[in-house]
PDB file of C-alpha atoms in Angstrom:
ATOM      1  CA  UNK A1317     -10.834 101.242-124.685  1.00 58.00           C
ATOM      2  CA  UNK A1318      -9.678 101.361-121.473  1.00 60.00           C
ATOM      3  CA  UNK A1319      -6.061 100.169-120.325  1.00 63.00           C
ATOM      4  CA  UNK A1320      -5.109  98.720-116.565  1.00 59.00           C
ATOM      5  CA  UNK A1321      -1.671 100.541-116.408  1.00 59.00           C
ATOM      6  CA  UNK A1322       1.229  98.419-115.886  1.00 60.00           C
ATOM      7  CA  UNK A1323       3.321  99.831-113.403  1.00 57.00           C
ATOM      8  CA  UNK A1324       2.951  97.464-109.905  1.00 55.00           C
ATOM      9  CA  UNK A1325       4.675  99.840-107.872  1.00 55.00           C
ATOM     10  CA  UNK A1326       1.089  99.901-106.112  1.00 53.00           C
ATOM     11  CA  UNK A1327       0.950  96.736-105.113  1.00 53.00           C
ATOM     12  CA  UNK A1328       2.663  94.409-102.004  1.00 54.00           C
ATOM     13  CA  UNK A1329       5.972  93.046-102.582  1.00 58.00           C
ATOM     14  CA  UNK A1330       3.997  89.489-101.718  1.00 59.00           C
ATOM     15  CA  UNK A1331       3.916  87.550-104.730  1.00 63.00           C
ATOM     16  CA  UNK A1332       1.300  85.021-105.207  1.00 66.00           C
ATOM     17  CA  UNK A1333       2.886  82.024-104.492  1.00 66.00           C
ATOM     18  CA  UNK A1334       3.934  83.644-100.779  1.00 66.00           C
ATOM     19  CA  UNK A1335       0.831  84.281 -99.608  1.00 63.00           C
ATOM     20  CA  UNK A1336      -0.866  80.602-100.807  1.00 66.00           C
ATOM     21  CA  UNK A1337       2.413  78.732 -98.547  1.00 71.00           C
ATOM     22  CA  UNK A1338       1.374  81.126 -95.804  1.00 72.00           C
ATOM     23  CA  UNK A1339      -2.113  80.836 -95.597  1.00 73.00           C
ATOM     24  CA  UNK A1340      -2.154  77.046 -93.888  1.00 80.00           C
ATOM     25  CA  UNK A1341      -0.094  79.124 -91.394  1.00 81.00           C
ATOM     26  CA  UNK A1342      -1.953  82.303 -91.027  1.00 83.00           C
ATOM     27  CA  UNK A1343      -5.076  79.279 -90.089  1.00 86.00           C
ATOM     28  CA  UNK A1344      -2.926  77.330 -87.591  1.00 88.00           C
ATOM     29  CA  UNK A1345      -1.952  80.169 -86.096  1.00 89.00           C
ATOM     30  CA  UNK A1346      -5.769  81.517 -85.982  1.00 91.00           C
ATOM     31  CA  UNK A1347      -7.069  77.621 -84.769  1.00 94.00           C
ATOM     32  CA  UNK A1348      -4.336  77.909 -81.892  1.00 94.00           C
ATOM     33  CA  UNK A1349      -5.167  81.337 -80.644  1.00 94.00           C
ATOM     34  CA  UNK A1350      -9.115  80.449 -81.181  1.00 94.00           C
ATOM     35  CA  UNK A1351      -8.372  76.730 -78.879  1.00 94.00           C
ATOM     36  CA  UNK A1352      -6.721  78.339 -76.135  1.00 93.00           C
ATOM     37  CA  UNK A1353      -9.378  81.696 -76.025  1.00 92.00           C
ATOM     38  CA  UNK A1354     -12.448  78.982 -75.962  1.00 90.00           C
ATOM     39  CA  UNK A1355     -10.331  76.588 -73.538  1.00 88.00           C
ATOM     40  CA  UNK A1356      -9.564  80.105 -70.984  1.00 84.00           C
ATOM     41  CA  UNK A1357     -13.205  80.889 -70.997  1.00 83.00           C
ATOM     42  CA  UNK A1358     -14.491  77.276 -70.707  1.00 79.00           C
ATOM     43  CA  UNK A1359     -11.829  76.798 -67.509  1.00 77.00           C
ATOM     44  CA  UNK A1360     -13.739  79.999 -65.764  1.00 75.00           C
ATOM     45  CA  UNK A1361     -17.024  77.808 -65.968  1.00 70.00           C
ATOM     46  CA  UNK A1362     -18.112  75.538 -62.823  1.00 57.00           C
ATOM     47  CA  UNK A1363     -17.935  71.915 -63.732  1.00 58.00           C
ATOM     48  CA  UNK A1364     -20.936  71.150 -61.826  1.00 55.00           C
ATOM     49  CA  UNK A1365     -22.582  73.452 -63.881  1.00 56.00           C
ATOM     50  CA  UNK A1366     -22.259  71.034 -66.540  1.00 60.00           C
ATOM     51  CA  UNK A1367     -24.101  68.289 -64.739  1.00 61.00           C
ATOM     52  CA  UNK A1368     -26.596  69.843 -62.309  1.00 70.00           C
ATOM     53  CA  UNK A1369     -28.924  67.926 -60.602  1.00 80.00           C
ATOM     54  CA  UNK A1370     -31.860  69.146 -58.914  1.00 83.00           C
ATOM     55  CA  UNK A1371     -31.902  69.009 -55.035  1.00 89.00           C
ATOM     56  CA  UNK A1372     -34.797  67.676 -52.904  1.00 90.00           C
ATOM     57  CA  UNK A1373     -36.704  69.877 -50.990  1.00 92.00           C
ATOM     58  CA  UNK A1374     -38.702  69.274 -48.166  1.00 92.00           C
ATOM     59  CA  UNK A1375     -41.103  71.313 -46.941  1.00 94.00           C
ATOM     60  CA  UNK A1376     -43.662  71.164 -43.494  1.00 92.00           C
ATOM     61  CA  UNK A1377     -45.977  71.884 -43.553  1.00 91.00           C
ATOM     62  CA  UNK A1378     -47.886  71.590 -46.904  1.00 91.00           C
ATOM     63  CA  UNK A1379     -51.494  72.639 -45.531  1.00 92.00           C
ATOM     64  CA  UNK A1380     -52.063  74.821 -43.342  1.00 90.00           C
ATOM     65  CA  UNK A1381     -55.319  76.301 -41.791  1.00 90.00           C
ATOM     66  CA  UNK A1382     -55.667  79.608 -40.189  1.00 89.00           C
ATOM     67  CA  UNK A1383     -58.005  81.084 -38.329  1.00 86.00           C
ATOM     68  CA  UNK A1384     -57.340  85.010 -40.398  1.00 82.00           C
ATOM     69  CA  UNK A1385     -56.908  85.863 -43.724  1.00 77.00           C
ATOM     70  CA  UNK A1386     -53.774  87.819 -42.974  1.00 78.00           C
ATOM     71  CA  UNK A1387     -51.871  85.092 -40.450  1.00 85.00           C
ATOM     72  CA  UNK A1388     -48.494  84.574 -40.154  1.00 90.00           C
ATOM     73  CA  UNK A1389     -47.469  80.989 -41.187  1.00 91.00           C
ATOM     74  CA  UNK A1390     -43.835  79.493 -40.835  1.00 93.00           C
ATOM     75  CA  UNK A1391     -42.742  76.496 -42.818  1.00 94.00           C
ATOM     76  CA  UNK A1392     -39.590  74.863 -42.251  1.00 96.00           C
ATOM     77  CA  UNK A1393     -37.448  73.738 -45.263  1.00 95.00           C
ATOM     78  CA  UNK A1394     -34.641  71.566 -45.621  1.00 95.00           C
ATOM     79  CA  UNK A1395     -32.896  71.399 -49.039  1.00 94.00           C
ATOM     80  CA  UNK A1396     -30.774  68.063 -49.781  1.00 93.00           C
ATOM     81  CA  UNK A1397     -28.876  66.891 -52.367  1.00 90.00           C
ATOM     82  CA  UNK A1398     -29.416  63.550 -54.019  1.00 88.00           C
ATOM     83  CA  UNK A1399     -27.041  61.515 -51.506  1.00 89.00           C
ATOM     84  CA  UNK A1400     -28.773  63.335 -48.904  1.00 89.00           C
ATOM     85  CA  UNK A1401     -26.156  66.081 -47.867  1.00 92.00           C
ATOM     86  CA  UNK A1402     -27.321  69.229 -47.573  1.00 93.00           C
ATOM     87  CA  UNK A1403     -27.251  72.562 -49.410  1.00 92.00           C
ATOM     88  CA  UNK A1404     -26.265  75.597 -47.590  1.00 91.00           C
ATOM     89  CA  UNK A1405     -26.993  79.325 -48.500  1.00 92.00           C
ATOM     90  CA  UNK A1406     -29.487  77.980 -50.846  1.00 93.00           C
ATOM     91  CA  UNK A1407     -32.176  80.802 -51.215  1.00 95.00           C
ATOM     92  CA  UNK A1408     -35.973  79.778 -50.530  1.00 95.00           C
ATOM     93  CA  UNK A1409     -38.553  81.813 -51.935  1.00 95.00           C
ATOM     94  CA  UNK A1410     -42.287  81.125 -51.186  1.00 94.00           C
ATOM     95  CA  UNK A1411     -44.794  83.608 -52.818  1.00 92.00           C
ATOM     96  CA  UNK A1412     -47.845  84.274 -53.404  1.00 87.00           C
ATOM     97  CA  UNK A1413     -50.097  86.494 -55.827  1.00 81.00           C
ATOM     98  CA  UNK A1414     -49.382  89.509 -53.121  1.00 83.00           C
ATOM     99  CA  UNK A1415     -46.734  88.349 -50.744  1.00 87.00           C
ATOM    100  CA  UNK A1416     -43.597  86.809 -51.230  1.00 92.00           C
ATOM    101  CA  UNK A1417     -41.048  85.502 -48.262  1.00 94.00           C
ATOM    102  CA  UNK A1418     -37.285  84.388 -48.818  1.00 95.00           C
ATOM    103  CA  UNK A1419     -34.562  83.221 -46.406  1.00 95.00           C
ATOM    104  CA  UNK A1420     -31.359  81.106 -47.234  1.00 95.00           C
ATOM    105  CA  UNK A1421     -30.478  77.947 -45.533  1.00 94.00           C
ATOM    106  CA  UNK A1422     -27.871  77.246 -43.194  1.00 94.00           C
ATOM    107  CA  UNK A1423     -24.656  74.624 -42.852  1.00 93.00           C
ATOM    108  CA  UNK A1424     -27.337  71.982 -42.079  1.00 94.00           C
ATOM    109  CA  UNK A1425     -29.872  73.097 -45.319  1.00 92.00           C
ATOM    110  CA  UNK A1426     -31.992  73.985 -42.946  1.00 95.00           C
ATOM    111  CA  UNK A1427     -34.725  77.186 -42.748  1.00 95.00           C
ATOM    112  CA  UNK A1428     -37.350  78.854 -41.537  1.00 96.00           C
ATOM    113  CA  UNK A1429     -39.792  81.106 -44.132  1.00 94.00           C
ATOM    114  CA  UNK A1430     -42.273  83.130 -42.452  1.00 93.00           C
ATOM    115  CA  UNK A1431     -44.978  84.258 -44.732  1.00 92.00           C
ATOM    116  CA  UNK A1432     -48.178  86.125 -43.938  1.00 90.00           C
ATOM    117  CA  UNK A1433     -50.425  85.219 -47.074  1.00 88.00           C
ATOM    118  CA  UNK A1434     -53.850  87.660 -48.211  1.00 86.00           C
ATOM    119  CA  UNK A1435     -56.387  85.400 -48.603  1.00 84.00           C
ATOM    120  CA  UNK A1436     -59.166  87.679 -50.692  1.00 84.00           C
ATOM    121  CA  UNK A1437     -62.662  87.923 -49.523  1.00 84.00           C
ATOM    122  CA  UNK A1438     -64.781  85.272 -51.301  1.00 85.00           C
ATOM    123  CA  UNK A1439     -62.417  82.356 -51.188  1.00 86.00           C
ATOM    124  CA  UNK A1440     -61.048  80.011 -48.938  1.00 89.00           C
ATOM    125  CA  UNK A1441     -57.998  79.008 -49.923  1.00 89.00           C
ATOM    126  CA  UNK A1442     -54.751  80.147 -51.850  1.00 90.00           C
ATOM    127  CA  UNK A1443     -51.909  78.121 -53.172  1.00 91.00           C
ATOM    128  CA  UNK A1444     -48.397  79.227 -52.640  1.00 92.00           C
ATOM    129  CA  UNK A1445     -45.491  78.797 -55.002  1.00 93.00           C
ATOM    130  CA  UNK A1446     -41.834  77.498 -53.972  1.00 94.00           C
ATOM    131  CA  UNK A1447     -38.937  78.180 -55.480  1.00 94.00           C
ATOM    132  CA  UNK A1448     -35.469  77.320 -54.625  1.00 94.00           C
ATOM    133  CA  UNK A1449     -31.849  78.414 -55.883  1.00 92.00           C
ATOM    134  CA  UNK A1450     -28.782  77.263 -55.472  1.00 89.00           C
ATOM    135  CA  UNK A1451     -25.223  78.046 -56.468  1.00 84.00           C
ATOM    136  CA  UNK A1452     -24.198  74.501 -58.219  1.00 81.00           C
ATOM    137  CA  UNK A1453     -27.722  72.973 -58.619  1.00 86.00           C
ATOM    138  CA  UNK A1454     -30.444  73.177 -60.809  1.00 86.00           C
ATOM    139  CA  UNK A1455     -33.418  75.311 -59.485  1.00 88.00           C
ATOM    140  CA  UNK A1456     -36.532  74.317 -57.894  1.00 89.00           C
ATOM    141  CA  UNK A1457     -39.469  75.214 -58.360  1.00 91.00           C
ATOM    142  CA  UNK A1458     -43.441  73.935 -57.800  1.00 89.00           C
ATOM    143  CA  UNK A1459     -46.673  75.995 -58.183  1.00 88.00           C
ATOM    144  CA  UNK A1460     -49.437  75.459 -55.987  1.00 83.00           C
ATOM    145  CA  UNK A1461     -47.753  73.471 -53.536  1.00 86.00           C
ATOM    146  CA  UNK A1462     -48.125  74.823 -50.041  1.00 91.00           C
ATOM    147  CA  UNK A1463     -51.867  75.051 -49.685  1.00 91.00           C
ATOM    148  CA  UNK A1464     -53.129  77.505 -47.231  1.00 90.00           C
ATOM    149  CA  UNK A1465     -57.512  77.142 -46.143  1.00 89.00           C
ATOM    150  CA  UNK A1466     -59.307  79.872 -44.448  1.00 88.00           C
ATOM    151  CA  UNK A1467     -61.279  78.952 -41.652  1.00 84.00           C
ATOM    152  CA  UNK A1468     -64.658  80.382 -41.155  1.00 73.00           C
TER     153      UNK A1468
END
């Protein structure tokens, strides 16, 4: 039969009843440290962040007909916020399946995107996407709004 042997010169000096009074302190101590770690890296986060809203975008014009399949079209785009102020350095993208434009807007939220859409041989008329993004706002974004028809 097998002894355990008796001598605790192996083990801490900590009795029992030391390490149960310091254990509510060992977690206050870990709580504290863990509050002021989530509280540094939730003060580095923009509070608008929290509460985006999405701007309004405006863009001219929405159809468009060219006389090419390869012409150069320029829409201007303002980009607002709800009460109507505008967004600067917000970047507008417009694409399409094999062309894609971008340009940021200015102090006003105004731009200009010049985009030279590929119509394909056989149809008549694409649909371009527009996206928007902004530092403190939600993004934007609409497919198939900008419709571009091919005249023949």
């Amino acid at each position: 039969m097998m002894t355990w042997p008796t001598d605790h010169s192996a083990t801490t000096s900590m009795s029992t009843t030391d390490a149960v009074i310091d254990l509510p302190m060992y977690l206050v101590v870990s709580i504290v440290i863990g509050i002021i770690a989530l509280g540094s890296i939730l003060s580095m986060m923009v509070i608008p962040s929290f509460f985006s809203e999405t701007p309004i975008v405006t863009i001219e014009p929405l159809v468009t007909t060219v006389n090419a399949s390869n012409s150069s079209i320029t829409y201007y785009v303002q980009v607002n916020t709800l009460d109507h102020q505008p967004i600067r350095n917000a970047h507008v993208i417009i694409k399409e399946s094999n062309t894609i434009a971008v340009n940021t807007t200015n102090s006003s939220g105004e731009t200009r995107v010049n985009i030279r859409p590929m119509i394909p041989a056989g149809l008549h008329e694409v649909y371009l996407d527009v996206i928007v993004k902004t530092n403190r706002y939600e993004s934007f974004t609409n497919t198939d709004l900008l419709k571009v028809i091919l005249r023949r």
